Amino acid sequence: MSSSPDLLAIDPLSENMTERLEKSFTVHSFTSLHALETYATKIRGIITGGGSGVPAEVMNVLPNLEVISVNGVGTDRIDLEEAKRRNIRVATTQNTLTDDVADMAIVLMMTLMRGVVTNDQFVRAGKWHSATAPLGYSLTEKRVGIVGFGHIGQAIAKRLSVFGMEVAYFNSHARTESPCRFEPDLKALATWCDVLILAVSGGPRSANMINADILDTLGKDGFLINIARGTVVDESALLNALHEKRIAGAGLDVFQNEPDINPAFLTLKNTVLQPHQASATVETRAAMAKLVVDNLIAYFTDKTLLTPVI
Ligand code: 8YV
């Protein structure tokens, strides 16, 4: 590898990542565009998270950028067309986080439907002697619609079958490798299902896909789970539907404008909220941290990527 190529770190790095990176690279932490301008021409690589991506105004001031290594699977906040045009390579940590993200969809669904958070609060508030905790809802025989049927969507479907739930999915094309039913019409899926789980990639194609019409179709007994991206849901439509109880509840790991989420979510009782934690386990974050650095080392050693997107 040429001596210590300069990297820009957009998100804060874990200790372990810093230690490995500093052996082979000169790492600059992004603080502001103004500060970046003073060393921009040196930057050859970027390390970033799926939620942060690479803002266009950052990519535009890096004339010598060659590679972007994403600590996650989402590339919705990177202009891939522009990267292709400039011959900038992009890698993700694909296959490291599928199971944990699928688990989070199940955790949110069960927590919401069985009222785990509200019941926890009920016990802690000392209400057990004087009141009756509300009933939850069975999973068994419920119908689940999965929106987006890539690796994560399919891993969710496998888990659901164990609970005796019926699964169908909406996707850009049928996945013939899966026994689940393909439903090419999102509205028909929302009509059919009791629980709608979002596992679709972010970006313009899925932006506001879950709008007021889809939420009303899901209906007052329907639950929404989002482990995909906040942008997939029209949030003001969702907040209205939750507030007016036009859907039964929502389990949300992702939001528009994270971490500055719309404060209206905070007072809604029919929600379970997580701070974008689906891949946040000790094991998965260690595997991601390893792969995101391995991709940079591979690129600067012999111009290959272990898990390339482009
Ligand atoms: C991470 C994600 O939380 O994979 C993604 O695209 O959004 C998440 O797994 C994120 O990448 C943190 O770096």
GROMACS .gro file of C-alpha atoms and ligand atoms in nm:
model
  323
    1MET     CA    1   0.000   0.000   0.000
    2SER     CA    2   0.124   0.351  -0.080
    3SER     CA    3   0.217   0.537   0.235
    4SER     CA    4  -0.080   0.627   0.462
    5PRO     CA    5  -0.349   0.741   0.215
    6ASP     CA    6  -0.569   1.018   0.358
    7LEU     CA    7  -0.920   0.918   0.463
    8LEU     CA    8  -1.218   1.124   0.567
    9ALA     CA    9  -1.428   0.974   0.848
   10ILE     CA   10  -1.780   1.113   0.832
   11ASP     CA   11  -1.923   0.934   1.138
   12PRO     CA   12  -1.740   0.893   1.469
   13LEU     CA   13  -1.520   0.581   1.462
   14SER     CA   14  -1.510   0.309   1.725
   15GLU     CA   15  -1.184   0.263   1.914
   16ASN     CA   16  -1.121  -0.060   1.733
   17MET     CA   17  -1.171   0.097   1.388
   18THR     CA   18  -0.947   0.393   1.477
   19GLU     CA   19  -0.672   0.161   1.597
   20ARG     CA   20  -0.674  -0.044   1.277
   21LEU     CA   21  -0.713   0.250   1.041
   22GLU     CA   22  -0.433   0.450   1.199
   23LYS     CA   23  -0.186   0.170   1.121
   24SER     CA   24  -0.233   0.220   0.746
   25PHE     CA   25  -0.404   0.557   0.688
   26THR     CA   26  -0.404   0.921   0.786
   27VAL     CA   27  -0.753   0.970   0.921
   28HIS     CA   28  -0.930   1.306   0.925
   29SER     CA   29  -1.259   1.335   1.113
   30PHE     CA   30  -1.518   1.546   0.936
   31THR     CA   31  -1.604   1.854   1.140
   32SER     CA   32  -1.725   2.113   0.886
   33LEU     CA   33  -1.711   2.187   0.515
   34HIS     CA   34  -1.500   2.491   0.590
   35ALA     CA   35  -1.237   2.285   0.773
   36LEU     CA   36  -1.250   2.014   0.505
   37GLU     CA   37  -1.151   2.266   0.237
   38THR     CA   38  -0.804   2.300   0.391
   39TYR     CA   39  -0.716   1.932   0.330
   40ALA     CA   40  -0.977   1.827   0.070
   41THR     CA   41  -0.734   1.760  -0.215
   42LYS     CA   42  -0.551   1.498  -0.006
   43ILE     CA   43  -0.858   1.281   0.059
   44ARG     CA   44  -0.860   0.953  -0.137
   45GLY     CA   45  -1.107   0.751   0.068
   46ILE     CA   46  -1.417   0.799   0.283
   47ILE     CA   47  -1.544   0.588   0.569
   48THR     CA   48  -1.907   0.656   0.661
   49GLY     CA   49  -2.225   0.499   0.798
   50GLY     CA   50  -2.534   0.392   0.605
   51GLY     CA   51  -2.746   0.656   0.777
   52SER     CA   52  -2.500   0.939   0.703
   53GLY     CA   53  -2.377   0.843   0.356
   54VAL     CA   54  -2.179   1.113   0.177
   55PRO     CA   55  -2.346   1.453   0.139
   56ALA     CA   56  -2.317   1.586  -0.218
   57GLU     CA   57  -2.143   1.902  -0.094
   58VAL     CA   58  -1.869   1.681   0.059
   59MET     CA   59  -1.825   1.459  -0.247
   60ASN     CA   60  -1.808   1.770  -0.469
   61VAL     CA   61  -1.506   1.918  -0.289
   62LEU     CA   62  -1.297   1.599  -0.302
   63PRO     CA   63  -1.135   1.591  -0.648
   64ASN     CA   64  -0.911   1.293  -0.565
   65LEU     CA   65  -1.170   1.068  -0.401
   66GLU     CA   66  -1.131   0.706  -0.515
   67VAL     CA   67  -1.329   0.492  -0.271
   68ILE     CA   68  -1.617   0.506  -0.020
   69SER     CA   69  -1.645   0.234   0.242
   70VAL     CA   70  -1.985   0.223   0.412
   71ASN     CA   71  -2.021   0.083   0.762
   72GLY     CA   72  -2.370  -0.049   0.683
   73VAL     CA   73  -2.573  -0.169   0.384
   74GLY     CA   74  -2.765   0.143   0.288
   75THR     CA   75  -2.631   0.352   0.000
   76ASP     CA   76  -2.937   0.575  -0.024
   77ARG     CA   77  -2.741   0.879   0.096
   78ILE     CA   78  -2.468   0.842  -0.163
   79ASP     CA   79  -2.511   0.962  -0.519
   80LEU     CA   80  -2.410   0.635  -0.687
   81GLU     CA   81  -2.461   0.777  -1.037
   82GLU     CA   82  -2.216   1.056  -0.964
   83ALA     CA   83  -1.977   0.805  -0.802
   84LYS     CA   84  -1.991   0.588  -1.118
   85ARG     CA   85  -1.937   0.891  -1.339
   86ARG     CA   86  -1.626   0.984  -1.136
   87ASN     CA   87  -1.510   0.624  -1.117
   88ILE     CA   88  -1.533   0.623  -0.736
   89ARG     CA   89  -1.568   0.271  -0.596
   90VAL     CA   90  -1.824   0.199  -0.320
   91ALA     CA   91  -1.838  -0.094  -0.077
   92THR     CA   92  -2.079  -0.182   0.205
   93THR     CA   93  -2.076  -0.431   0.490
   94GLN     CA   94  -2.335  -0.650   0.319
   95ASN     CA   95  -2.417  -0.984   0.483
   96THR     CA   96  -2.291  -0.878   0.826
   97LEU     CA   97  -2.616  -0.740   0.963
   98THR     CA   98  -2.904  -0.925   0.796
   99ASP     CA   99  -2.996  -1.141   1.095
  100ASP     CA  100  -2.983  -0.867   1.357
  101VAL     CA  101  -3.189  -0.627   1.147
  102ALA     CA  102  -3.446  -0.901   1.080
  103ASP     CA  103  -3.453  -0.974   1.454
  104MET     CA  104  -3.527  -0.609   1.527
  105ALA     CA  105  -3.833  -0.622   1.300
  106ILE     CA  106  -3.959  -0.917   1.504
  107VAL     CA  107  -3.871  -0.750   1.836
  108LEU     CA  108  -4.063  -0.435   1.738
  109MET     CA  109  -4.363  -0.634   1.614
  110MET     CA  110  -4.386  -0.845   1.930
  111THR     CA  111  -4.316  -0.555   2.166
  112LEU     CA  112  -4.589  -0.352   2.002
  113MET     CA  113  -4.850  -0.623   1.964
  114ARG     CA  114  -4.800  -0.766   2.314
  115GLY     CA  115  -4.776  -0.422   2.478
  116VAL     CA  116  -4.440  -0.502   2.638
  117VAL     CA  117  -4.333  -0.141   2.693
  118THR     CA  118  -4.667  -0.022   2.829
  119ASN     CA  119  -4.693  -0.329   3.053
  120ASP     CA  120  -4.340  -0.267   3.182
  121GLN     CA  121  -4.445   0.088   3.270
  122PHE     CA  122  -4.763  -0.051   3.431
  123VAL     CA  123  -4.561  -0.275   3.665
  124ARG     CA  124  -4.307  -0.005   3.749
  125ALA     CA  125  -4.584   0.246   3.825
  126GLY     CA  126  -4.717   0.003   4.091
  127LYS     CA  127  -5.054  -0.036   3.913
  128TRP     CA  128  -5.072  -0.417   3.927
  129HIS     CA  129  -5.285  -0.431   4.246
  130SER     CA  130  -5.532  -0.165   4.146
  131ALA     CA  131  -5.579  -0.206   3.770
  132THR     CA  132  -5.578  -0.462   3.490
  133ALA     CA  133  -5.316  -0.442   3.220
  134PRO     CA  134  -5.468  -0.421   2.868
  135LEU     CA  135  -5.477  -0.731   2.647
  136GLY     CA  136  -5.229  -0.766   2.366
  137TYR     CA  137  -5.277  -0.921   2.021
  138SER     CA  138  -5.184  -1.275   1.905
  139LEU     CA  139  -4.927  -1.324   1.637
  140THR     CA  140  -5.055  -1.668   1.542
  141GLU     CA  141  -5.246  -1.673   1.211
  142LYS     CA  142  -5.194  -1.302   1.153
  143ARG     CA  143  -5.097  -1.192   0.803
  144VAL     CA  144  -4.775  -1.004   0.749
  145GLY     CA  145  -4.692  -0.800   0.439
  146ILE     CA  146  -4.322  -0.733   0.385
  147VAL     CA  147  -4.228  -0.436   0.169
  148GLY     CA  148  -3.888  -0.502   0.009
  149PHE     CA  149  -3.778  -0.864  -0.021
  150GLY     CA  150  -3.400  -0.858  -0.034
  151HIS     CA  151  -3.180  -1.038   0.216
  152ILE     CA  152  -3.337  -0.865   0.518
  153GLY     CA  153  -3.698  -0.904   0.400
  154GLN     CA  154  -3.641  -1.275   0.337
  155ALA     CA  155  -3.475  -1.322   0.677
  156ILE     CA  156  -3.780  -1.160   0.839
  157ALA     CA  157  -4.012  -1.396   0.647
  158LYS     CA  158  -3.821  -1.702   0.775
  159ARG     CA  159  -3.862  -1.587   1.133
  160LEU     CA  160  -4.234  -1.513   1.088
  161SER     CA  161  -4.313  -1.863   0.965
  162VAL     CA  162  -4.202  -1.998   1.306
  163PHE     CA  163  -4.482  -1.797   1.469
  164GLY     CA  164  -4.747  -1.946   1.239
  165MET     CA  165  -4.792  -1.616   1.056
  166GLU     CA  166  -4.885  -1.596   0.688
  167VAL     CA  167  -4.645  -1.390   0.475
  168ALA     CA  168  -4.670  -1.212   0.141
  169TYR     CA  169  -4.434  -0.951   0.000
  170PHE     CA  170  -4.418  -0.652  -0.229
  171ASN     CA  171  -4.098  -0.610  -0.427
  172SER     CA  172  -3.979  -0.475  -0.762
  173HIS     CA  173  -3.984  -0.835  -0.890
  174ALA     CA  174  -4.085  -1.182  -0.767
  175ARG     CA  175  -3.824  -1.375  -0.569
  176THR     CA  176  -3.881  -1.724  -0.696
  177GLU     CA  177  -3.630  -1.867  -0.447
  178SER     CA  178  -3.883  -1.792  -0.168
  179PRO     CA  179  -4.203  -1.990  -0.103
  180CYS     CA  180  -4.380  -1.669   0.006
  181ARG     CA  181  -4.649  -1.512  -0.210
  182PHE     CA  182  -4.544  -1.218  -0.428
  183GLU     CA  183  -4.795  -0.931  -0.429
  184PRO     CA  184  -4.707  -0.679  -0.700
  185ASP     CA  185  -4.964  -0.426  -0.575
  186LEU     CA  186  -4.866  -0.245  -0.253
  187LYS     CA  187  -5.223  -0.137  -0.181
  188ALA     CA  188  -5.349  -0.493  -0.220
  189LEU     CA  189  -5.078  -0.607   0.024
  190ALA     CA  190  -5.185  -0.341   0.276
  191THR     CA  191  -5.550  -0.451   0.238
  192TRP     CA  192  -5.461  -0.816   0.296
  193CYS     CA  193  -5.220  -0.789   0.590
  194ASP     CA  194  -5.250  -0.721   0.963
  195VAL     CA  195  -4.887  -0.616   0.999
  196LEU     CA  196  -4.690  -0.425   0.735
  197ILE     CA  197  -4.312  -0.451   0.774
  198LEU     CA  198  -4.086  -0.214   0.580
  199ALA     CA  199  -3.754  -0.364   0.469
  200VAL     CA  200  -3.708  -0.180   0.141
  201SER     CA  201  -3.398   0.025   0.049
  202GLY     CA  202  -3.423   0.400   0.097
  203GLY     CA  203  -3.379   0.654  -0.180
  204PRO     CA  204  -3.606   0.825  -0.434
  205ARG     CA  205  -3.780   0.504  -0.553
  206SER     CA  206  -3.924   0.427  -0.210
  207ALA     CA  207  -3.965   0.784  -0.079
  208ASN     CA  208  -4.306   0.834   0.090
  209MET     CA  209  -4.419   0.495  -0.045
  210ILE     CA  210  -4.621   0.451   0.273
  211ASN     CA  211  -4.862   0.741   0.244
  212ALA     CA  212  -5.201   0.827   0.399
  213ASP     CA  213  -5.382   0.603   0.150
  214ILE     CA  214  -5.169   0.296   0.233
  215LEU     CA  215  -5.203   0.364   0.607
  216ASP     CA  216  -5.581   0.391   0.580
  217THR     CA  217  -5.583   0.069   0.381
  218LEU     CA  218  -5.379  -0.103   0.655
  219GLY     CA  219  -5.658   0.017   0.880
  220LYS     CA  220  -5.739   0.059   1.246
  221ASP     CA  221  -5.637  -0.296   1.340
  222GLY     CA  222  -5.314  -0.284   1.140
  223PHE     CA  223  -4.958  -0.242   1.271
  224LEU     CA  224  -4.666  -0.080   1.088
  225ILE     CA  225  -4.304  -0.178   1.150
  226ASN     CA  226  -4.016   0.019   0.995
  227ILE     CA  227  -3.657  -0.105   1.008
  228ALA     CA  228  -3.580   0.039   0.661
  229ARG     CA  229  -3.548   0.417   0.634
  230GLY     CA  230  -3.756   0.705   0.767
  231THR     CA  231  -3.790   0.838   0.413
  232VAL     CA  232  -4.006   0.539   0.311
  233VAL     CA  233  -4.295   0.676   0.520
  234ASP     CA  234  -4.482   1.003   0.484
  235GLU     CA  235  -4.428   1.095   0.848
  236SER     CA  236  -4.698   1.354   0.884
  237ALA     CA  237  -4.949   1.104   0.741
  238LEU     CA  238  -4.820   0.844   0.989
  239LEU     CA  239  -4.841   1.083   1.284
  240ASN     CA  240  -5.199   1.172   1.190
  241ALA     CA  241  -5.296   0.806   1.148
  242LEU     CA  242  -5.144   0.718   1.488
  243HIS     CA  243  -5.294   1.019   1.661
  244GLU     CA  244  -5.642   0.949   1.521
  245LYS     CA  245  -5.600   0.573   1.578
  246ARG     CA  246  -5.660   0.502   1.209
  247ILE     CA  247  -5.388   0.238   1.248
  248ALA     CA  248  -5.336   0.030   1.564
  249GLY     CA  249  -4.971   0.119   1.620
  250ALA     CA  250  -4.619   0.153   1.482
  251GLY     CA  251  -4.282   0.007   1.579
  252LEU     CA  252  -4.013   0.236   1.441
  253ASP     CA  253  -3.636   0.201   1.436
  254VAL     CA  254  -3.585   0.474   1.175
  255PHE     CA  255  -3.718   0.825   1.121
  256GLN     CA  256  -3.689   1.119   0.891
  257ASN     CA  257  -3.432   1.368   1.016
  258GLU     CA  258  -3.263   1.137   1.267
  259PRO     CA  259  -3.171   1.201   1.542
  260ASP     CA  260  -3.387   1.517   1.547
  261ILE     CA  261  -3.710   1.327   1.516
  262ASN     CA  262  -4.050   1.488   1.508
  263PRO     CA  263  -4.136   1.542   1.878
  264ALA     CA  264  -4.497   1.444   1.806
  265PHE     CA  265  -4.378   1.080   1.819
  266LEU     CA  266  -4.274   1.114   2.183
  267THR     CA  267  -4.622   1.145   2.328
  268LEU     CA  268  -4.793   0.877   2.120
  269LYS     CA  269  -4.873   0.569   2.328
  270ASN     CA  270  -4.938   0.337   2.032
  271THR     CA  271  -4.574   0.339   1.925
  272VAL     CA  272  -4.249   0.166   2.016
  273LEU     CA  273  -3.947   0.379   1.923
  274GLN     CA  274  -3.584   0.279   1.879
  275PRO     CA  275  -3.283   0.504   1.800
  276HIS     CA  276  -3.180   0.326   1.474
  277GLN     CA  277  -3.051   0.021   1.661
  278ALA     CA  278  -3.132  -0.268   1.428
  279SER     CA  279  -2.769  -0.357   1.356
  280ALA     CA  280  -2.645  -0.238   1.695
  281THR     CA  281  -2.527  -0.555   1.867
  282VAL     CA  282  -2.178  -0.624   1.997
  283GLU     CA  283  -2.127  -0.908   1.751
  284THR     CA  284  -2.260  -0.739   1.440
  285ARG     CA  285  -2.094  -0.405   1.504
  286ALA     CA  286  -1.761  -0.590   1.545
  287ALA     CA  287  -1.813  -0.774   1.214
  288MET     CA  288  -1.911  -0.447   1.041
  289ALA     CA  289  -1.612  -0.263   1.189
  290LYS     CA  290  -1.381  -0.534   1.057
  291LEU     CA  291  -1.526  -0.542   0.705
  292VAL     CA  292  -1.548  -0.165   0.659
  293VAL     CA  293  -1.174  -0.139   0.732
  294ASP     CA  294  -1.086  -0.456   0.536
  295ASN     CA  295  -1.250  -0.302   0.228
  296LEU     CA  296  -1.029   0.007   0.253
  297ILE     CA  297  -0.715  -0.199   0.305
  298ALA     CA  298  -0.806  -0.423   0.009
  299TYR     CA  299  -0.869  -0.122  -0.213
  300PHE     CA  300  -0.546   0.057  -0.129
  301THR     CA  301  -0.344  -0.265  -0.146
  302ASP     CA  302  -0.455  -0.394  -0.486
  303LYS     CA  303  -0.758  -0.188  -0.598
  304THR     CA  304  -1.010  -0.460  -0.509
  305LEU     CA  305  -1.309  -0.446  -0.277
  306LEU     CA  306  -1.434  -0.745  -0.076
  307THR     CA  307  -1.802  -0.642  -0.089
  308PRO     CA  308  -1.839  -0.394  -0.374
  309VAL     CA  309  -2.156  -0.212  -0.473
  310ILE     CA  310  -1.983  -0.038  -0.764
  3118YV     C1  311  -2.633   0.130   1.068
  3118YV     C2  312  -2.779   0.117   0.855
  3118YV     O1  313  -2.698   0.168   1.185
  3118YV     O2  314  -2.682  -0.060   0.736
  3118YV     C3  315  -2.736   0.048   0.731
  3118YV     O3  316  -2.757   0.105   0.623
  3118YV     O4  317  -2.850   0.212   0.851
  3118YV     C4  318  -2.738   0.064   0.988
  3118YV     O5  319  -2.706  -0.069   0.988
  3118YV     C5  320  -2.554   0.240   1.015
  3118YV     O6  321  -2.493   0.209   0.895
  3118YV     C6  322  -2.454   0.286   1.122
  3118YV     O7  323  -2.333   0.308   1.072
   0.00000   0.00000   0.00000
